[in-house]
mmCIF file of C-alpha atoms in Angstrom:
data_model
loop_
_atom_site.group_PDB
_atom_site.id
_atom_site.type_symbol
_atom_site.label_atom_id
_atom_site.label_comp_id
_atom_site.label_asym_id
_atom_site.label_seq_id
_atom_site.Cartn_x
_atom_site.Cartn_y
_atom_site.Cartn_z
ATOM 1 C CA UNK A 906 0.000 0.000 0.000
ATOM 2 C CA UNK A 907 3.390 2.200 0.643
ATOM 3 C CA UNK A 908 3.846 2.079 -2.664
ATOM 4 C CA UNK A 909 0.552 3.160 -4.421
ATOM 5 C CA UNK A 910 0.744 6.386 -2.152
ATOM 6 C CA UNK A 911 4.469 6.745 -3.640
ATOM 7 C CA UNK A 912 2.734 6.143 -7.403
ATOM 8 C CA UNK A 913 0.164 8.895 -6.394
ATOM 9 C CA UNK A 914 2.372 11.731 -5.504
ATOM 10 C CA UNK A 915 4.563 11.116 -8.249
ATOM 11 C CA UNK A 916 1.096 11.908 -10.791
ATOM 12 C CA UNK A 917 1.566 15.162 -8.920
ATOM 13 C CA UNK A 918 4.812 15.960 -10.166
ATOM 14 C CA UNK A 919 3.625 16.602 -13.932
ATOM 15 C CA UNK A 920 5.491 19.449 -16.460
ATOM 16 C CA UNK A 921 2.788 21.597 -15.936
ATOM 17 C CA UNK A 922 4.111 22.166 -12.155
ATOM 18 C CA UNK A 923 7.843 21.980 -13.209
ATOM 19 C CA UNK A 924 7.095 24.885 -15.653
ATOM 20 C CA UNK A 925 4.945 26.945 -12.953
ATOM 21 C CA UNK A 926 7.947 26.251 -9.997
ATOM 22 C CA UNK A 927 10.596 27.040 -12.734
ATOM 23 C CA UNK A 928 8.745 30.231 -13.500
ATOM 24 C CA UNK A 929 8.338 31.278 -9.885
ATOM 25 C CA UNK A 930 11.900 31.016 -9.121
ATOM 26 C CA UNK A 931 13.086 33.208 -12.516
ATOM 27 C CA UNK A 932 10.494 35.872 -11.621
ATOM 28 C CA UNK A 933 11.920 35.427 -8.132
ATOM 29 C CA UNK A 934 15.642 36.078 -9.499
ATOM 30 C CA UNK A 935 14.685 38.420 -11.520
ATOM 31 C CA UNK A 936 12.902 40.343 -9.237
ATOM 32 C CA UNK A 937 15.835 39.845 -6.552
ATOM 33 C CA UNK A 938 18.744 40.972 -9.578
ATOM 34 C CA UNK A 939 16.947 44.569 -10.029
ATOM 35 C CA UNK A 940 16.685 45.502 -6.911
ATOM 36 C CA UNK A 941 20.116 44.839 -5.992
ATOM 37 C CA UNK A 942 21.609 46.665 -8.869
ATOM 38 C CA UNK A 943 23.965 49.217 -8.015
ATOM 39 C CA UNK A 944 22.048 53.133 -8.309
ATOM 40 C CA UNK A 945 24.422 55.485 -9.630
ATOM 41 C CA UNK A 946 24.001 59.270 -10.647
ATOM 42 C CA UNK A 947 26.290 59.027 -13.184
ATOM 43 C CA UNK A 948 24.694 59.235 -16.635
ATOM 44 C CA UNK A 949 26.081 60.162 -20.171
ATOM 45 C CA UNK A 950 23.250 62.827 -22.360
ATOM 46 C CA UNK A 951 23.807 63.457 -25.840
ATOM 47 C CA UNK A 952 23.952 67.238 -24.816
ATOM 48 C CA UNK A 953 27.165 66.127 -23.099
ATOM 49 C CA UNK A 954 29.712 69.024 -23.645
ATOM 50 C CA UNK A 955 32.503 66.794 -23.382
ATOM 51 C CA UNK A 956 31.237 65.019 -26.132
ATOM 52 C CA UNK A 957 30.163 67.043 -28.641
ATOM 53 C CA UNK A 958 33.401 68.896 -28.595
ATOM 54 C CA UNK A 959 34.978 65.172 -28.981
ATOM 55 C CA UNK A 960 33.027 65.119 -32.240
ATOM 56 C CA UNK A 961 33.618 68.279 -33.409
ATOM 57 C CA UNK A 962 37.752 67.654 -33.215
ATOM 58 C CA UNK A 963 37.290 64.545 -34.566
ATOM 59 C CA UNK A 964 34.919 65.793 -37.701
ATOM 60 C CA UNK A 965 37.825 68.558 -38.114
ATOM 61 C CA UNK A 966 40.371 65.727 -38.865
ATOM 62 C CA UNK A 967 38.522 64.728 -41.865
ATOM 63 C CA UNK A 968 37.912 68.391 -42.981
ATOM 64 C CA UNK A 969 42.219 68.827 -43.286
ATOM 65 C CA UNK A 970 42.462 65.293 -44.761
ATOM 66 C CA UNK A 971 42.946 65.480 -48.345
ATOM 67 C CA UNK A 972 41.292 62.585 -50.102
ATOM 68 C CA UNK A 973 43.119 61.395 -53.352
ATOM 69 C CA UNK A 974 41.299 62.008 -56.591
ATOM 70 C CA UNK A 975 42.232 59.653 -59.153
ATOM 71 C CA UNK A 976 43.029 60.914 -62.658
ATOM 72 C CA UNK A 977 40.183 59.561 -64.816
ATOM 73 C CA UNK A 978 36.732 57.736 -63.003
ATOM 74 C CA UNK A 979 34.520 55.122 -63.752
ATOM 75 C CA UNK A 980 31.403 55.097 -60.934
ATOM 76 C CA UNK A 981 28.649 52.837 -60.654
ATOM 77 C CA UNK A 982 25.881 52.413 -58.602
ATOM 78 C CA UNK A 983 24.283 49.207 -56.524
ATOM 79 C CA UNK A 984 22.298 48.417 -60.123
ATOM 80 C CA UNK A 985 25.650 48.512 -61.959
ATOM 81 C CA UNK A 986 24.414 52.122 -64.132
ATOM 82 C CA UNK A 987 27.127 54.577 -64.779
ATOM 83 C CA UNK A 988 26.782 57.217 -62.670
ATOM 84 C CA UNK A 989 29.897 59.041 -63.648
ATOM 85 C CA UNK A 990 32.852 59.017 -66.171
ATOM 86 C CA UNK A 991 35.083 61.779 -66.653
ATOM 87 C CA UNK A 992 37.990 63.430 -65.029
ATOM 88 C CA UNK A 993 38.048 63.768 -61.281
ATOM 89 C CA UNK A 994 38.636 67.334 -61.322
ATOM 90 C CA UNK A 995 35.202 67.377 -63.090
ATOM 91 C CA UNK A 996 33.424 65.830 -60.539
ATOM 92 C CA UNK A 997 30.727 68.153 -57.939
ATOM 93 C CA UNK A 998 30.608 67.748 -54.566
ATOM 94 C CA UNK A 999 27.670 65.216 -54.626
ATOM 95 C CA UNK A 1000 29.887 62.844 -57.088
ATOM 96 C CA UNK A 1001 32.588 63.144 -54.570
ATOM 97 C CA UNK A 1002 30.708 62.068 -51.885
ATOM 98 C CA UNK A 1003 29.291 59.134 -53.547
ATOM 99 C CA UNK A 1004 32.791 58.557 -54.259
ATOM 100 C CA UNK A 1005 33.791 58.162 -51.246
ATOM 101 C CA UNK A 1006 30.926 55.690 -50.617
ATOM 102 C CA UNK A 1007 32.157 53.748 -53.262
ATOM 103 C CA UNK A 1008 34.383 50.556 -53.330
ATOM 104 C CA UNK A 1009 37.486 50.260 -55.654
ATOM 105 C CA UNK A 1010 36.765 47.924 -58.359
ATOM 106 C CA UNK A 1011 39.972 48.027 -60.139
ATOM 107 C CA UNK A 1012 42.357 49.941 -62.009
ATOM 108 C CA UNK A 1013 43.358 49.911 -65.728
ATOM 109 C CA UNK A 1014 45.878 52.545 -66.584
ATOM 110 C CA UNK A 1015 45.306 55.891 -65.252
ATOM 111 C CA UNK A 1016 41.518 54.985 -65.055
ATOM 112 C CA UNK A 1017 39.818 53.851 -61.311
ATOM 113 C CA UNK A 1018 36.288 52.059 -61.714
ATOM 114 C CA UNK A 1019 34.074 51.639 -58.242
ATOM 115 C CA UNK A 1020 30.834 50.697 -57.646
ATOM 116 C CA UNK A 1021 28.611 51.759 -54.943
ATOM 117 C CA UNK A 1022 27.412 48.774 -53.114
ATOM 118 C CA UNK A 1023 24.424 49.996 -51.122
#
């Protein structure tokens, strides 16, 4: 008889109630974990001074780079159209830009071909 009482509490013990107990102890741990993080008053803002003068010095770096024109330029876009081809000294600002964008293809001569990728 021992053992039928054993058989019954063991029907007890189904998934449902390892799921519910497993649940209770997460929320439990998780409850416990963010209360006991540490409270600081330290906080970064975008309207950080520190760090918009950070990206202001580090913006000015790439306005006294000089980036390297190639002689003549071949540039595609993502759908493989010529965009531009011509001298680089003909180029405007916008073509420079998407220049810069671009990825180096190859070179043949004193000719550059890239292709925008995006």
């Amino acid at each position: 008889m021992a053992e039928l009482k054993i058989s019954n509490n063991m029907k007890l013990i189904t998934k449902k109630n390892i799921s519910f107990s497993l649940a209770v102890v997460m929320a439990g741990l998780i409850i416990t974990s963010a209360t006991a993080a540490p409270k600081t008053e330290e906080h970064v803002s975008l309207a950080n001074p520190a760090l918009n003068e950070f990206v202001a010095d580090y913006m000015a770096s790439f306005d006294d780079a000089e980036f390297e024109m190639p002689a003549q330029v071949k540039l595609y876009n993502a759908q493989d159209e010529l965009v531009f081809d011509g001298s680089a000294e003909e180029m405007d600002s916008e073509q420079q830009t998407l220049l810069r964008q671009a990825k180096l293809l190859t070179t043949m001569g004193s000719a550059k071909y890239y292709k925008i990728f995006h």
